[in-house]
mmCIF file with all atom_site columns, C-alpha atoms in Angstrom:
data_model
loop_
_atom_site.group_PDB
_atom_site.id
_atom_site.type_symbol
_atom_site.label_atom_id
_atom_site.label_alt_id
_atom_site.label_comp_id
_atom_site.label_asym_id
_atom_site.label_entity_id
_atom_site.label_seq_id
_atom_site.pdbx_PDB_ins_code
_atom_site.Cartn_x
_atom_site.Cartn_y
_atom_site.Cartn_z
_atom_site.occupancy
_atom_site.B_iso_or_equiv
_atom_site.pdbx_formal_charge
_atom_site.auth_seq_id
_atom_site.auth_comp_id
_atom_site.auth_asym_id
_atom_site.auth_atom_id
_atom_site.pdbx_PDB_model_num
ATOM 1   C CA . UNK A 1 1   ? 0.000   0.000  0.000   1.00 94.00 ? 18  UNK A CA 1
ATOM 2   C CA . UNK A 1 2   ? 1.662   3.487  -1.174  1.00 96.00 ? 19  UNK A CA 1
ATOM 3   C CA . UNK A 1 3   ? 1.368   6.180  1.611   1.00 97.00 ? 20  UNK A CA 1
ATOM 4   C CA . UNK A 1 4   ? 3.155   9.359  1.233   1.00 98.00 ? 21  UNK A CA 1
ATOM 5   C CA . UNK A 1 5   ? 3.422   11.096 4.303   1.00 97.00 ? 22  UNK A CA 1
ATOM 6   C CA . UNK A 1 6   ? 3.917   14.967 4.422   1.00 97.00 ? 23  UNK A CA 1
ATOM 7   C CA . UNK A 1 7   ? 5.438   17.337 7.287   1.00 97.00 ? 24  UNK A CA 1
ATOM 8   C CA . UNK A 1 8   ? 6.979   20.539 7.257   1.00 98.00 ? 25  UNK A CA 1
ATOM 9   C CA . UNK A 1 9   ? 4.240   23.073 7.511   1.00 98.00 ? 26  UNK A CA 1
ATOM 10  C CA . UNK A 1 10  ? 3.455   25.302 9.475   1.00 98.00 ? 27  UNK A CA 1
ATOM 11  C CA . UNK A 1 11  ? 3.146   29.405 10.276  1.00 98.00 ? 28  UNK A CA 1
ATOM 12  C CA . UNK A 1 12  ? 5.569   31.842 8.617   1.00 98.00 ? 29  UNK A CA 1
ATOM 13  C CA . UNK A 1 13  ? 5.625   35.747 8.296   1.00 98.00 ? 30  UNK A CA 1
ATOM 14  C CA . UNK A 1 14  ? 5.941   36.744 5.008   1.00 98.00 ? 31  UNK A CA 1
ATOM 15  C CA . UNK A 1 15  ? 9.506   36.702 3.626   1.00 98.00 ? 32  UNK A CA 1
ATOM 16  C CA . UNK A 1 16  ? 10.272  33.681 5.739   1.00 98.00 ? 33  UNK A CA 1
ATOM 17  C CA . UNK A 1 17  ? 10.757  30.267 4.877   1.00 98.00 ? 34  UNK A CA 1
ATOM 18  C CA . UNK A 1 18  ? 10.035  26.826 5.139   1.00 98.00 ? 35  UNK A CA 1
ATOM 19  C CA . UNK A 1 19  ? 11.145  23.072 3.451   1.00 98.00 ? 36  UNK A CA 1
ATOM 20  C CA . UNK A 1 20  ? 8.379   20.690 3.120   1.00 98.00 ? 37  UNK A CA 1
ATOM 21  C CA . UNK A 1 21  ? 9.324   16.844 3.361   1.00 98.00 ? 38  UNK A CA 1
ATOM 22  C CA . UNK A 1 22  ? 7.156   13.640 2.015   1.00 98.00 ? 39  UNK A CA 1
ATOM 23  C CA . UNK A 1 23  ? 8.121   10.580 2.818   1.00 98.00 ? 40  UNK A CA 1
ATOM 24  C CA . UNK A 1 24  ? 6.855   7.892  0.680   1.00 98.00 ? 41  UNK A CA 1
ATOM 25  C CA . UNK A 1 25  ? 6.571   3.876  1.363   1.00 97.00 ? 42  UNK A CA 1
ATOM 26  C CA . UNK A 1 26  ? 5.093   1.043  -0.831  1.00 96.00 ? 43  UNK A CA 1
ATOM 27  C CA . UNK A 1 27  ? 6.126   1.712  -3.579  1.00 95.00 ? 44  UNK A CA 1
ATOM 28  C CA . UNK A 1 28  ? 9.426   1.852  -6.014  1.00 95.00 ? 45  UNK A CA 1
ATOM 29  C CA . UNK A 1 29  ? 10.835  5.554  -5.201  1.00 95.00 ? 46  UNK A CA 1
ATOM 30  C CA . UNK A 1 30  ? 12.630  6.151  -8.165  1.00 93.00 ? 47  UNK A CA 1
ATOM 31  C CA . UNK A 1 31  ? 9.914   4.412  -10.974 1.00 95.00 ? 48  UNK A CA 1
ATOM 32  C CA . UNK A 1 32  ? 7.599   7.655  -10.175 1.00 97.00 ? 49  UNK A CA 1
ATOM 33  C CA . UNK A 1 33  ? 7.801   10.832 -11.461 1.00 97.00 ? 50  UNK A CA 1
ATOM 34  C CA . UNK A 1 34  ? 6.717   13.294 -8.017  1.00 98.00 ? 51  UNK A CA 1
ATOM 35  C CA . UNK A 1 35  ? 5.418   16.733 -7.763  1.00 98.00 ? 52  UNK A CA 1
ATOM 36  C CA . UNK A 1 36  ? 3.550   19.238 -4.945  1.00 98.00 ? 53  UNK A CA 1
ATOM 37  C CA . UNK A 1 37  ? -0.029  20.696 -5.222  1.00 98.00 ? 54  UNK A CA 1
ATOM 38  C CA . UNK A 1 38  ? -1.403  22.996 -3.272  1.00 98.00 ? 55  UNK A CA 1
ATOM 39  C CA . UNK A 1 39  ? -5.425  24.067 -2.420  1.00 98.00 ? 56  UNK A CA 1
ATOM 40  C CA . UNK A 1 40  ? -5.982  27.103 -0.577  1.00 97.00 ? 57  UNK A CA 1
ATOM 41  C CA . UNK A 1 41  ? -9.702  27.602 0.445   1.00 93.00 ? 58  UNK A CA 1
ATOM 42  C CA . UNK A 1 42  ? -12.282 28.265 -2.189  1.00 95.00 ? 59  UNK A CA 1
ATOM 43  C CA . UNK A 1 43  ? -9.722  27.621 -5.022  1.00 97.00 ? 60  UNK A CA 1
ATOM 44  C CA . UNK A 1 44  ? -9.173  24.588 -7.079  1.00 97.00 ? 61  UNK A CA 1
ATOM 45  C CA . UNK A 1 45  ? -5.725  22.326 -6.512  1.00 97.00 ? 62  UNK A CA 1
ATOM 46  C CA . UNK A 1 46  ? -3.088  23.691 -8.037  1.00 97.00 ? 63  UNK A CA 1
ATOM 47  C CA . UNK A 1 47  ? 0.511   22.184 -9.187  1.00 98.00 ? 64  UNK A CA 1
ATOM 48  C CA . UNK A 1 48  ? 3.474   24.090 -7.954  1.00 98.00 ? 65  UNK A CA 1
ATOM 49  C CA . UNK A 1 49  ? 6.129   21.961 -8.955  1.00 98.00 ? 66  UNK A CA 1
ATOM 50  C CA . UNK A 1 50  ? 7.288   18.669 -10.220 1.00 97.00 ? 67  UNK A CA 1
ATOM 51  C CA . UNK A 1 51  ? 10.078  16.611 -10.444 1.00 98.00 ? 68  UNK A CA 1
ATOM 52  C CA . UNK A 1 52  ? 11.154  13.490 -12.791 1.00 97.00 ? 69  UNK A CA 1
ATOM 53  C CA . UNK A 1 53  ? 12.168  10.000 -11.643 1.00 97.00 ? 70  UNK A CA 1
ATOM 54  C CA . UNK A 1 54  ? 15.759  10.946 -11.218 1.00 96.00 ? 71  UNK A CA 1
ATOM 55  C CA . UNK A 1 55  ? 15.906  14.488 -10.484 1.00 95.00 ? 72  UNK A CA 1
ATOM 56  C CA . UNK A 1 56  ? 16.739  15.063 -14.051 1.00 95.00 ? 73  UNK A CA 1
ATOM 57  C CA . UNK A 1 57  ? 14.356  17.495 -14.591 1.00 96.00 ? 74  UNK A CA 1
ATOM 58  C CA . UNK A 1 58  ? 11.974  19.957 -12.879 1.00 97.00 ? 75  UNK A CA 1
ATOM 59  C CA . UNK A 1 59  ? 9.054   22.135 -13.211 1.00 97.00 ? 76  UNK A CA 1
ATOM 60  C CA . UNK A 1 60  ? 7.933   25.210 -11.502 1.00 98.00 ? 77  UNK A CA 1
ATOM 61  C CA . UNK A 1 61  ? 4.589   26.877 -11.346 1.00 98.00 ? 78  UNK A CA 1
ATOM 62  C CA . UNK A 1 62  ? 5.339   30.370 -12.484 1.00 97.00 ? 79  UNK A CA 1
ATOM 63  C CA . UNK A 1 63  ? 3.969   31.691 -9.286  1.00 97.00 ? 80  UNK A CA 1
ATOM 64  C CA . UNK A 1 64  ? 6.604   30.389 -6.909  1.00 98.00 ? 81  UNK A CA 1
ATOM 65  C CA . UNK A 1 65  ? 9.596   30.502 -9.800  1.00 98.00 ? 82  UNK A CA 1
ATOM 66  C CA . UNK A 1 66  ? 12.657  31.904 -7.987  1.00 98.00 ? 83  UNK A CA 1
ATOM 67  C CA . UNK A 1 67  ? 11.610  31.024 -5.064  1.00 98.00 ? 84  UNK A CA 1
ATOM 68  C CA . UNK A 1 68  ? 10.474  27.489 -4.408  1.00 98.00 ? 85  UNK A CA 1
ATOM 69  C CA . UNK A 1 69  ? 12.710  24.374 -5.533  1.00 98.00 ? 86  UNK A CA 1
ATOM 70  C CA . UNK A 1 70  ? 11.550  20.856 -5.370  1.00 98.00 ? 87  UNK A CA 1
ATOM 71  C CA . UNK A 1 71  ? 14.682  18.189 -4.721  1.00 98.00 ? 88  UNK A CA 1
ATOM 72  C CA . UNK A 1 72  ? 14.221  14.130 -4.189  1.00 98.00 ? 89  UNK A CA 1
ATOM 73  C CA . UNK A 1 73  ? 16.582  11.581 -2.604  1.00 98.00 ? 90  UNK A CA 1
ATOM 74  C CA . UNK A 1 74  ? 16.159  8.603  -4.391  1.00 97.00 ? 91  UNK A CA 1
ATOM 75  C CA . UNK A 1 75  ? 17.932  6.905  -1.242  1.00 97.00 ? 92  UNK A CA 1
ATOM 76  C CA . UNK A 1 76  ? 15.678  8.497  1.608   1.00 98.00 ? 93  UNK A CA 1
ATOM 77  C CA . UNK A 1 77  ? 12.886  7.655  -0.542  1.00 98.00 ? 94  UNK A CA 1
ATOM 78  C CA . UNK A 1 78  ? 12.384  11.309 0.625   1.00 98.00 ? 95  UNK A CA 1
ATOM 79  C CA . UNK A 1 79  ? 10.309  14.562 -1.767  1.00 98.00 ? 96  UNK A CA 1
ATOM 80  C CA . UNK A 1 80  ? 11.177  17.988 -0.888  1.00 98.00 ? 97  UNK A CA 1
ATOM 81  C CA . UNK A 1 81  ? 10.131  21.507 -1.495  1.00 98.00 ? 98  UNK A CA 1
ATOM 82  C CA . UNK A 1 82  ? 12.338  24.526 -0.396  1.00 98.00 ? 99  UNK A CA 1
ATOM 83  C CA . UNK A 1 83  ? 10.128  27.304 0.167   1.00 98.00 ? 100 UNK A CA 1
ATOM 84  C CA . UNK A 1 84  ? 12.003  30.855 0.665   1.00 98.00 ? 101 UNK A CA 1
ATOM 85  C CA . UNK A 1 85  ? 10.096  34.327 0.693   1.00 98.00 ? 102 UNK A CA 1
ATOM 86  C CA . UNK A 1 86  ? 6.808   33.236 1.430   1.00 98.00 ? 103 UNK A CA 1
ATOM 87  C CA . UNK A 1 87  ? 3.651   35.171 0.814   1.00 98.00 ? 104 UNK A CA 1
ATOM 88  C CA . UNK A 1 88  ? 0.350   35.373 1.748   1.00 97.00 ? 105 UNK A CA 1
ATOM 89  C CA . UNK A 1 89  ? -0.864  34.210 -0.990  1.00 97.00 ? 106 UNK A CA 1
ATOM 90  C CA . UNK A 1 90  ? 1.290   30.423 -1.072  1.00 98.00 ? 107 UNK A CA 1
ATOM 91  C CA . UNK A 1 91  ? -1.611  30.161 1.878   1.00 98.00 ? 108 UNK A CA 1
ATOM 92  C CA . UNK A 1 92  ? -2.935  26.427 1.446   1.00 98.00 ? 109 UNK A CA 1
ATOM 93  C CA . UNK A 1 93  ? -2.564  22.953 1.935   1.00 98.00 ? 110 UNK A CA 1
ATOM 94  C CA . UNK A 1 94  ? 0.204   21.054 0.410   1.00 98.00 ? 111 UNK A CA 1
ATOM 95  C CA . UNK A 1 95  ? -0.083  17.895 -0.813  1.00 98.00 ? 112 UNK A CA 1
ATOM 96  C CA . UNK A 1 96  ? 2.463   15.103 -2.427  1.00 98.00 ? 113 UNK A CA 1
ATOM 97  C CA . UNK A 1 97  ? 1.910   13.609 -5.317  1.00 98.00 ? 114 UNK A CA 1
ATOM 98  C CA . UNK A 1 98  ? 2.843   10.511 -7.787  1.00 98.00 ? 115 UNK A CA 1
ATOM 99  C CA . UNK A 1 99  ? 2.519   9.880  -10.985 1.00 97.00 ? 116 UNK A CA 1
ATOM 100 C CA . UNK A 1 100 ? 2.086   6.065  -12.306 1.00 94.00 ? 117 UNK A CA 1
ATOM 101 C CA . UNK A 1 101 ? 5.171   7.466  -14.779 1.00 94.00 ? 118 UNK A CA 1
ATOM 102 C CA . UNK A 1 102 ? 8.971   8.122  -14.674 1.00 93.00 ? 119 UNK A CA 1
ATOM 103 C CA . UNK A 1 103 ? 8.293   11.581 -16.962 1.00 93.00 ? 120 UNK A CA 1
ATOM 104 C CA . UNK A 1 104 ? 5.038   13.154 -17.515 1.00 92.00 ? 121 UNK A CA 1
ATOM 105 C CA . UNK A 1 105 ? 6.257   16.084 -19.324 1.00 89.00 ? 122 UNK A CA 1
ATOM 106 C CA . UNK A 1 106 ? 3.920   19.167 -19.862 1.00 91.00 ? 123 UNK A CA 1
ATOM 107 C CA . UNK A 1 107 ? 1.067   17.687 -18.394 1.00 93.00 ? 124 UNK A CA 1
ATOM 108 C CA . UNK A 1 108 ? 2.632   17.651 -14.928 1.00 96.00 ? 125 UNK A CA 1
ATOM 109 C CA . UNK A 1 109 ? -0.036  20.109 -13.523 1.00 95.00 ? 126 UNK A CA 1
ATOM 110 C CA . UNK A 1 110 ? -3.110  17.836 -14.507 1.00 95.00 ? 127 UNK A CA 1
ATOM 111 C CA . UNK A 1 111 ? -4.136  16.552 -10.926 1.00 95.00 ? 128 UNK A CA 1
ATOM 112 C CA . UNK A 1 112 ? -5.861  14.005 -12.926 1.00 94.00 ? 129 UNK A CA 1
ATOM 113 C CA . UNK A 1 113 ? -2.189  12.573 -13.975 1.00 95.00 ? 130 UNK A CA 1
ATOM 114 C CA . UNK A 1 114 ? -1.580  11.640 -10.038 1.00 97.00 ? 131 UNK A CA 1
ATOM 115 C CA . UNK A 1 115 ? -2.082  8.272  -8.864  1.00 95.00 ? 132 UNK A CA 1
ATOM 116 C CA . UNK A 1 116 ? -1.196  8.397  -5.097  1.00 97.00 ? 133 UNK A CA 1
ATOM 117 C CA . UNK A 1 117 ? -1.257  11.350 -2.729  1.00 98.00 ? 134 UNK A CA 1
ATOM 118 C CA . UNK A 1 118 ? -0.782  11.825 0.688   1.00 98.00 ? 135 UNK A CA 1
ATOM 119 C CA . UNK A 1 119 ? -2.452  14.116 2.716   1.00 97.00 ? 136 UNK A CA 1
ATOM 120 C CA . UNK A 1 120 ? -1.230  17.495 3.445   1.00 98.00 ? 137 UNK A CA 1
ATOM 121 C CA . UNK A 1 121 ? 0.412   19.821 5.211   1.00 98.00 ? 138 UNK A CA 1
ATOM 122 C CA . UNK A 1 122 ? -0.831  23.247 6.230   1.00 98.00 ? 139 UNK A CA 1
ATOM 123 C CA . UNK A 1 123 ? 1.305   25.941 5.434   1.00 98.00 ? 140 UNK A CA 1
ATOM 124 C CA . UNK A 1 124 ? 0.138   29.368 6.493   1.00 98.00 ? 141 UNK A CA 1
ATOM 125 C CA . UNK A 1 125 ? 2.142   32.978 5.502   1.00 98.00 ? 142 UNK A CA 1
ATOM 126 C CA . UNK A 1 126 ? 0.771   35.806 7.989   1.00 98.00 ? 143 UNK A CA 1
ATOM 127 C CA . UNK A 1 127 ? 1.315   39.579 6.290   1.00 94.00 ? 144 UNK A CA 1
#
């Protein structure tokens, strides 16, 4: 059974920081392309960034370009997202996703691509 388990959020001032973690079990780490969502209330679930099967290549949302960077370890069996300068508007609940695919290319921001996710992490920015 695939669970991905998130942690890392939490409540920031704007300009601060935080790194989200999602540890995943049950399935083959590196035979998944990963990525983060996000939902903030009222609003449907967004990508914000994705990752392929070896860290190859990424994807960023163009609202958190410059500022968010996702990372795996491949040993850890570990996703990560680096978020610096927060604002209030990255607001929302972040969520870990899989895709049944090593590479999923352009599409990466479909939520209907993901096959597994796990199930969130508040982050909140305060002005």
């Amino acid at each position: 059974q695939v669970q991905l388990v998130e942690s890392g959020g939490g409540l920031v001032q704007a300009g601060g920081s935080l790194r989200l973690s999602c540890s995943a079990t049950g399935l083959t780490f590196d035979d998944h392309a990963m990525a983060w969502f996000r939902q903030a209330p009222g609003k449907e679930r967004e990508g914000v960034a994705y990752v392929t099967w070896n860290g190859g290549i990424t994807r960023h949302a163009d609202s958190v370009k410059g500022r968010f960077t996702i990372s795996r370890d491949n040993v850890r069996n570990t996703l990560y997202l680096q978020m610096n300068n927060l604002k209030p508007e990255d607001t929302a609940v972040y969520y870990c996703a899989t895709y049944a695919e090593q590479y999923v290319g352009s599409l990466w921001d479909s939520p209907t691509l993901v096959n597994h996710w796990g199930q969130g992490t508040q982050v909140t920015v305060s002005s």
